[in-house]
Amino acid sequence: MEKLLEVKNLEVSFQTYGGTVKAVRGVSFDLHKGETLAIVGESGSGKSVTSQSIMKLIPMPPGRISGGQILLSGEDIVPKTEKQMEKIRGKEISMIFQDPMTSLNPTMRVGTQIMEVLIKHQNMSKTDAKNRAIELLRLVGIPMPEKRVNQYPHEFSGGMRQRAMIAIALAANPKLLIADEPTTALDVTIQAQILELMKDLQNKMDTSIIFITHDLGVVANVADRVAVMYAGQIVEMGTVDEIFYDPRHPYTWGLLASMPSLENDEKAELAAIPGTPPDLTDPPKGDAFAARNQYALAIDFEEEPPMFQISETHFAKTWLLHPDAPKVEPPEAVKKRMRQLSSTFEKPVVVKEGK
Amino acid sequence: MAKYIGKRLLYMILSLWMIVTATFFFMRIAPGNPFASEKKLPPEIEANLNAHFGLDKPWYAQYWEYLVRIVNWDFGPSFKYKSQTVNDLINEGFPVSFLLGMEAIFIAVAVGVLLGIIAALKHNRWPDYTAMIVAVLGISVPSFIMASFLQYFLAIKMGIFPVARWESFMHSVLPAVALASTPMAFIARLTRSSMLEVLANDYIKTAKSKGLSRGVITVKHTIRNALLPVVTYMGPLTAGILTGSFVIERIFGIPGLGAHFVTSINNRDYTVIMGVTVFYSILLLVSILLVDIAYGIIDPRIKLAGGKKGE
């Protein structure tokens, strides 16, 4: 499969009064054409910053891409100027935000907000753009688009607005769609509809999607591959099956164990990961998760673990995969779902730095 | 829309009636009368004067007469300026104050909004600091000091503008600038803070993610949303400025309406007090109505009550 996006060793930092916050610390991943990658992690793990860096949407200053490369179809966008980025944003990459209530301009007609993209990137005339906007609204499942196109966002419901946002994002047929928690602000029935719509449109348009969420239920629904982020790093990455049925990183175990499930014992309490994420102005020595990790080894507090490869597609950054590490049992809730996957290597292999 | 305006006009008349009533009675409660001066008038003459102006009648008769007169847009004769009616005073003074006021409002809005936008776009950089120093100066320096400065440097020292009087457009520039300085500064600060607030909104990020340029984002997405607070401030500002400024008109020797606000109260010139108060109230009420209508145009979320959806 053709690689659409390659992120290599991305580092993003923010200059604040309290010091430099290293929000993203060496993130690498790639994305194929038509593929959906979910990035999961708790608040402050750097998932939104990573995705916004791909469009260079982080406010600069105080933000800064302090290292690494972002290759879009083989071309590095990090050194690109704002003017050059304007040709990429909306056309090659576009984005859907979390809160549809605030991500549309309240004083501009919905149609006009869609037309802006078409006029900018496809050199359409106003009339053509308007007709296309009506088509797009119909495509995203908004009834009576001829009437809706002239309405303002406050005349739309939350789910409708997110549909309109999707119409804006897909207007110029982007190769990559970044969805930053697109369903978090919506109620569950609408969530399902929006996810269904995104999958449907992805099939039609062959767009790659980066889906940012902290909802593992959503991940299972939409993603081909999953990257788990913690404290500005990817700690585990693999296919949906690998992450859900054969997780290797204790943080992923924690996330899975904290997910409510129908099979859970009624009386059993939902497991939470104790503690809070580390302060990224001064990241801890060793493994950033060590302080909250009940399986932490002595070395976790001293030295950062390398990335281990468990299968062709499965990576995890934990010392537990080292041949000398003691055997540990994942928590009960996770163990229940564990399965032997055929693609797993005989032994985890250390991925050399600077791959 | 027509229904809404009709309803608002009705409320305006009601407010006006309340203002007239309150002013009428407060004025009578205040000690003194139009004919009180150092020299005591002989009682016969005072009785004569009172009879001439109808002040000898009981209060309810005077009040009723006054209401009837106002409905006919007749504010009566001035007690102080013999042979002039209040209508004459307003007709003479208001056009001058209006012209001066419009110039001042134009300067205040144009410069204020521009400064505010520049300050917000260059947030925490030197253009921002410069604009905000100008704004702080404008707010903290009283207009009469501003006026004297302008007269001294631009008129006397450099001779670009005439010092005072009301004769040509050039004569109006300095007083208009002096009158505009404070509201201009206020508008600049207001625009800056609401621009910053709008710029932090998600929909600005959306606009950016569409690949729109900074200029387009500012013009099409930011300014319109940032102008609401400025429009709110415009209502009282317009009424206040259009009716003239006592101080500025004094300094520049401009025959505007401002002087009558102050002198009429010292003179206990009942009819002039009433006249200018009613006139000011009407201007204020009309500008507030215009502001509310402007709201509805700028922000589609604000539906004017009584107006139907989509109207």
CSV table of C-alpha atoms in Angstrom, one decimal, chain A residues 47-341:
chain,number,residue,atom,x,y,z
A,47,LYS,CA,-2.6,13.5,20.6
A,48,SER,CA,-4.2,16.7,19.6
A,49,VAL,CA,-0.9,18.6,19.4
A,50,THR,CA,0.4,15.8,17.1
A,51,SER,CA,-2.5,16.0,14.8
A,52,GLN,CA,-2.6,19.8,14.7
A,53,SER,CA,1.1,19.8,14.0
A,54,ILE,CA,0.5,17.8,10.8
A,55,MET,CA,-1.5,20.8,9.5
A,56,LYS,CA,0.8,23.2,11.3
A,57,LEU,CA,-2.2,24.6,13.1
A,58,ILE,CA,-0.6,24.9,16.5
A,59,PRO,CA,-0.1,28.5,17.5
A,60,MET,CA,3.5,29.5,16.7
A,61,PRO,CA,4.7,31.1,18.9
A,62,PRO,CA,4.4,29.8,21.7
A,63,GLY,CA,4.4,26.4,19.9
A,64,ARG,CA,7.3,25.1,17.9
A,65,ILE,CA,8.1,22.0,15.9
A,66,SER,CA,11.5,21.4,17.4
A,67,GLY,CA,12.4,18.3,15.6
A,68,GLY,CA,11.5,15.6,13.2
A,69,GLN,CA,9.8,15.4,9.8
A,70,ILE,CA,6.2,15.2,8.5
A,71,LEU,CA,6.2,13.8,5.1
A,72,LEU,CA,3.0,14.2,3.1
A,73,SER,CA,3.2,12.1,-0.1
A,74,GLY,CA,7.0,12.1,0.4
A,75,GLU,CA,7.3,15.9,0.9
A,76,ASP,CA,8.3,17.4,4.2
A,77,ILE,CA,5.9,20.0,5.4
A,78,VAL,CA,7.8,21.2,8.5
A,79,PRO,CA,9.9,23.8,6.6
A,80,LYS,CA,6.9,25.1,4.6
A,81,THR,CA,5.8,28.7,5.0
A,82,GLU,CA,2.3,29.8,6.0
A,83,LYS,CA,1.5,30.7,2.4
A,84,GLN,CA,2.5,27.3,1.2
A,85,MET,CA,0.5,25.7,4.0
A,86,GLU,CA,-2.6,27.5,2.9
A,87,LYS,CA,-2.5,25.4,-0.3
A,88,ILE,CA,-2.3,22.2,1.7
A,89,ARG,CA,-4.9,23.0,4.4
A,90,GLY,CA,-8.4,22.2,3.3
A,91,LYS,CA,-7.1,20.7,0.1
A,92,GLU,CA,-4.7,17.9,1.0
A,93,ILE,CA,-5.4,17.7,4.7
A,94,SER,CA,-8.5,18.9,6.5
A,95,MET,CA,-9.8,18.7,10.0
A,96,ILE,CA,-12.9,18.1,12.0
A,97,PHE,CA,-13.0,19.5,15.5
A,98,GLN,CA,-14.5,18.3,18.8
A,99,ASP,CA,-17.2,20.7,19.5
A,100,PRO,CA,-19.5,21.3,16.5
A,101,MET,CA,-21.3,24.1,18.6
A,102,THR,CA,-18.2,26.3,18.4
A,103,SER,CA,-16.4,25.2,15.3
A,104,LEU,CA,-18.7,26.9,12.8
A,105,ASN,CA,-18.8,30.7,12.5
A,106,PRO,CA,-22.1,31.8,14.0
A,107,THR,CA,-22.6,34.8,11.8
A,108,MET,CA,-22.0,33.1,8.5
A,109,ARG,CA,-24.4,31.0,6.5
A,110,VAL,CA,-23.5,27.3,6.6
A,111,GLY,CA,-23.5,27.2,2.8
A,112,THR,CA,-21.0,30.1,2.6
A,113,GLN,CA,-18.7,28.3,5.0
A,114,ILE,CA,-18.6,25.3,2.7
A,115,MET,CA,-18.3,27.5,-0.4
A,116,GLU,CA,-15.2,29.2,0.9
A,117,VAL,CA,-13.3,25.9,0.6
A,118,LEU,CA,-14.5,25.3,-2.9
A,119,ILE,CA,-13.8,28.8,-4.1
A,120,LYS,CA,-10.3,28.8,-2.5
A,121,HIS,CA,-9.1,25.3,-3.6
A,122,GLN,CA,-11.2,24.4,-6.7
A,123,ASN,CA,-11.5,27.9,-8.3
A,124,MET,CA,-15.2,27.5,-8.6
A,125,SER,CA,-17.6,30.3,-9.4
A,126,LYS,CA,-20.1,31.3,-6.7
A,127,THR,CA,-23.0,29.6,-8.4
A,128,ASP,CA,-21.1,26.4,-9.0
A,129,ALA,CA,-19.8,26.4,-5.4
A,130,LYS,CA,-23.3,26.9,-4.1
A,131,ASN,CA,-24.6,24.0,-6.1
A,132,ARG,CA,-21.7,21.8,-5.0
A,133,ALA,CA,-22.4,22.9,-1.3
A,134,ILE,CA,-26.0,21.7,-1.7
A,135,GLU,CA,-24.7,18.4,-3.1
A,136,LEU,CA,-22.2,18.0,-0.2
A,137,LEU,CA,-24.9,18.7,2.4
A,138,ARG,CA,-27.0,16.0,0.8
A,139,LEU,CA,-24.0,13.7,0.8
A,140,VAL,CA,-23.6,14.1,4.5
A,141,GLY,CA,-27.2,13.3,5.1
A,142,ILE,CA,-28.7,16.7,5.7
A,143,PRO,CA,-32.4,16.8,4.6
A,144,MET,CA,-33.6,19.7,2.5
A,145,PRO,CA,-30.1,20.9,1.6
A,146,GLU,CA,-31.5,23.6,-0.7
A,147,LYS,CA,-33.0,25.3,2.3
A,148,ARG,CA,-30.3,24.4,4.8
A,149,VAL,CA,-27.6,25.9,2.7
A,150,ASN,CA,-28.9,29.4,3.4
A,151,GLN,CA,-29.3,28.8,7.2
A,152,TYR,CA,-27.0,29.8,10.0
A,153,PRO,CA,-25.3,27.3,12.3
A,154,HIS,CA,-27.6,28.1,15.2
A,155,GLU,CA,-30.5,26.8,13.2
A,156,PHE,CA,-28.7,23.4,13.0
A,157,SER,CA,-28.7,20.7,15.8
A,158,GLY,CA,-25.4,19.5,17.2
A,159,GLY,CA,-25.3,16.4,15.0
A,160,MET,CA,-26.3,18.4,11.9
A,161,ARG,CA,-23.5,20.9,12.6
A,162,GLN,CA,-21.0,18.1,12.8
A,163,ARG,CA,-22.3,16.8,9.5
A,164,ALA,CA,-21.9,20.3,8.1
A,165,MET,CA,-18.3,20.3,9.4
A,166,ILE,CA,-17.7,17.0,7.7
A,167,ALA,CA,-19.1,18.5,4.5
A,168,ILE,CA,-16.6,21.4,4.8
A,169,ALA,CA,-13.7,19.1,5.6
A,170,LEU,CA,-14.5,16.9,2.6
A,171,ALA,CA,-15.4,19.7,0.2
A,172,ALA,CA,-12.0,19.7,-1.6
A,173,ASN,CA,-11.5,15.9,-1.6
A,174,PRO,CA,-8.6,15.9,0.8
A,175,LYS,CA,-6.3,12.9,0.9
A,176,LEU,CA,-6.1,13.0,4.7
A,177,LEU,CA,-8.9,13.8,7.2
A,178,ILE,CA,-8.0,14.5,10.8
A,179,ALA,CA,-10.9,14.1,13.1
A,180,ASP,CA,-10.1,15.5,16.6
A,181,GLU,CA,-12.6,13.8,18.9
A,182,PRO,CA,-15.4,14.4,16.4
A,183,THR,CA,-18.0,12.6,18.5
A,184,THR,CA,-17.1,13.5,22.0
A,185,ALA,CA,-19.5,16.4,22.2
A,186,LEU,CA,-22.4,14.4,20.7
A,187,ASP,CA,-24.9,12.1,22.4
A,188,VAL,CA,-24.5,8.4,21.8
A,189,THR,CA,-27.1,7.8,19.1
A,190,ILE,CA,-25.8,10.8,17.1
A,191,GLN,CA,-22.2,9.5,17.7
A,192,ALA,CA,-23.1,6.2,15.9
A,193,GLN,CA,-24.6,8.1,13.0
A,194,ILE,CA,-21.6,10.3,12.6
A,195,LEU,CA,-19.2,7.4,12.7
A,196,GLU,CA,-21.3,5.5,10.2
A,197,LEU,CA,-21.2,8.6,7.9
A,198,MET,CA,-17.5,9.0,8.2
A,199,LYS,CA,-16.8,5.3,7.3
A,200,ASP,CA,-19.2,5.5,4.4
A,201,LEU,CA,-17.6,8.7,3.0
A,202,GLN,CA,-14.2,7.2,3.5
A,203,ASN,CA,-15.1,4.3,1.3
A,204,LYS,CA,-16.6,6.6,-1.3
A,205,MET,CA,-13.7,9.0,-1.4
A,206,ASP,CA,-10.8,6.8,-0.4
A,207,THR,CA,-9.6,9.3,2.2
A,208,SER,CA,-7.1,8.4,5.0
A,209,ILE,CA,-8.3,9.3,8.4
A,210,ILE,CA,-6.5,10.1,11.6
A,211,PHE,CA,-9.0,9.6,14.4
A,212,ILE,CA,-8.2,11.1,17.7
A,213,THR,CA,-10.3,9.9,20.6
A,214,HIS,CA,-10.1,8.8,24.2
A,215,ASP,CA,-13.1,6.5,23.6
A,216,LEU,CA,-11.9,2.9,23.0
A,217,GLY,CA,-15.4,1.9,22.0
A,218,VAL,CA,-15.2,4.3,19.1
A,219,VAL,CA,-11.7,3.0,18.2
A,220,ALA,CA,-12.9,-0.6,17.8
A,221,ASN,CA,-15.6,0.7,15.6
A,222,VAL,CA,-13.7,2.8,13.1
A,223,ALA,CA,-9.9,2.1,13.2
A,224,ASP,CA,-7.6,-0.1,11.2
A,225,ARG,CA,-4.7,0.6,13.4
A,226,VAL,CA,-4.3,2.2,16.8
A,227,ALA,CA,-1.6,4.3,18.4
A,228,VAL,CA,-1.7,4.7,22.1
A,229,MET,CA,-0.1,7.9,23.3
A,230,TYR,CA,1.2,8.7,26.7
A,231,ALA,CA,3.1,11.8,27.9
A,232,GLY,CA,3.9,12.9,24.3
A,233,GLN,CA,5.1,9.5,23.1
A,234,ILE,CA,3.5,6.6,21.3
A,235,VAL,CA,3.8,3.7,23.8
A,236,GLU,CA,2.1,1.1,21.8
A,237,MET,CA,0.9,0.8,18.2
A,238,GLY,CA,-0.7,-2.0,16.3
A,239,THR,CA,-3.8,-3.2,14.4
A,240,VAL,CA,-7.1,-3.0,16.2
A,241,ASP,CA,-6.9,-6.7,16.9
A,242,GLU,CA,-3.4,-6.5,18.3
A,243,ILE,CA,-4.3,-3.6,20.6
A,244,PHE,CA,-7.6,-5.1,21.9
A,245,TYR,CA,-6.6,-8.8,22.0
A,246,ASP,CA,-2.9,-8.8,22.6
A,247,PRO,CA,-2.0,-5.6,24.3
A,248,ARG,CA,1.6,-5.5,25.7
A,249,HIS,CA,2.1,-2.1,27.3
A,250,PRO,CA,0.8,-1.7,30.9
A,251,TYR,CA,-0.7,1.6,30.0
A,252,THR,CA,-2.8,0.0,27.3
A,253,TRP,CA,-3.8,-2.6,29.8
A,254,GLY,CA,-4.9,0.2,32.1
A,255,LEU,CA,-6.9,1.8,29.4
A,256,LEU,CA,-8.6,-1.5,28.4
A,257,ALA,CA,-9.3,-2.4,32.1
A,258,SER,CA,-11.0,0.9,32.6
A,259,MET,CA,-13.4,0.3,29.8
A,260,PRO,CA,-16.8,-0.8,31.0
A,261,SER,CA,-18.0,-4.0,29.4
A,262,LEU,CA,-21.2,-6.0,29.5
A,263,GLU,CA,-19.2,-9.2,30.5
A,264,ASN,CA,-17.8,-7.5,33.6
A,265,ASP,CA,-19.0,-8.7,37.0
A,266,GLU,CA,-21.8,-6.4,38.1
A,267,LYS,CA,-20.2,-5.8,41.5
A,268,ALA,CA,-16.7,-5.4,40.3
A,269,GLU,CA,-15.5,-1.9,40.3
A,270,LEU,CA,-14.2,-0.3,37.1
A,271,ALA,CA,-10.4,-0.2,37.3
A,272,ALA,CA,-8.8,3.2,37.1
A,273,ILE,CA,-5.2,4.1,36.4
A,274,PRO,CA,-4.0,5.7,39.6
A,275,GLY,CA,-2.2,9.1,39.6
A,276,THR,CA,-1.9,11.8,37.0
A,277,PRO,CA,0.3,12.2,33.9
A,278,PRO,CA,3.7,13.7,34.5
A,279,ASP,CA,4.5,17.4,34.1
A,280,LEU,CA,6.0,17.7,30.6
A,281,THR,CA,8.0,20.9,31.4
A,282,ASP,CA,10.3,18.4,33.2
A,283,PRO,CA,9.6,14.9,31.9
A,284,PRO,CA,10.7,12.2,34.4
A,285,LYS,CA,13.9,10.2,33.9
A,286,GLY,CA,13.3,6.7,32.5
A,287,ASP,CA,9.8,5.6,31.5
A,288,ALA,CA,7.3,8.4,31.8
A,289,PHE,CA,4.6,6.0,32.9
A,290,ALA,CA,6.7,4.3,35.6
A,291,ALA,CA,5.3,6.3,38.6
A,292,ARG,CA,1.8,5.1,37.8
A,293,ASN,CA,2.7,1.6,36.7
A,294,GLN,CA,2.1,-1.2,39.1
A,295,TYR,CA,4.3,-3.4,37.0
A,296,ALA,CA,7.2,-1.0,36.9
A,297,LEU,CA,10.6,-2.5,37.1
A,298,ALA,CA,13.6,-0.8,38.7
A,299,ILE,CA,15.1,0.0,35.3
A,300,ASP,CA,11.9,1.9,34.4
A,301,PHE,CA,12.9,4.7,36.8
A,302,GLU,CA,16.4,4.8,35.3
A,303,GLU,CA,16.3,4.4,31.6
A,304,GLU,CA,13.7,5.0,28.9
A,305,PRO,CA,12.6,1.7,27.3
A,306,PRO,CA,13.2,1.2,23.6
A,307,MET,CA,10.5,0.3,21.2
A,308,PHE,CA,10.0,-3.5,20.8
A,309,GLN,CA,8.4,-5.0,17.8
A,310,ILE,CA,6.0,-7.9,18.5
A,311,SER,CA,4.7,-8.4,15.0
A,312,GLU,CA,5.0,-6.8,11.5
A,313,THR,CA,2.6,-4.1,12.7
A,314,HIS,CA,2.7,-4.3,16.5
A,315,PHE,CA,5.1,-2.1,18.5
A,316,ALA,CA,5.3,-1.4,22.3
A,317,LYS,CA,7.6,0.7,24.3
A,318,THR,CA,8.1,-1.2,27.6
A,319,TRP,CA,10.9,-3.0,29.4
A,320,LEU,CA,8.5,-5.9,30.1
A,321,LEU,CA,9.2,-7.2,26.6
A,322,HIS,CA,13.0,-7.4,27.3
A,323,PRO,CA,14.2,-11.1,27.4
A,324,ASP,CA,15.5,-10.5,30.9
A,325,ALA,CA,12.2,-9.0,32.3
A,326,PRO,CA,10.1,-11.1,34.7
A,327,LYS,CA,6.9,-12.6,33.4
A,328,VAL,CA,3.9,-10.5,34.5
A,329,GLU,CA,0.2,-11.2,34.2
A,330,PRO,CA,-2.0,-8.4,32.8
A,331,PRO,CA,-5.0,-7.4,34.9
A,332,GLU,CA,-8.0,-9.8,35.0
A,333,ALA,CA,-10.2,-7.7,32.8
A,334,VAL,CA,-7.6,-7.6,30.1
A,335,LYS,CA,-6.6,-11.3,30.4
A,336,LYS,CA,-10.1,-12.3,29.7
A,337,ARG,CA,-9.9,-10.8,26.2
A,338,MET,CA,-6.4,-11.9,25.4
A,339,ARG,CA,-6.0,-14.1,22.3
A,340,GLN,CA,-3.1,-15.7,20.6
A,341,LEU,CA,-2.6,-13.9,17.3
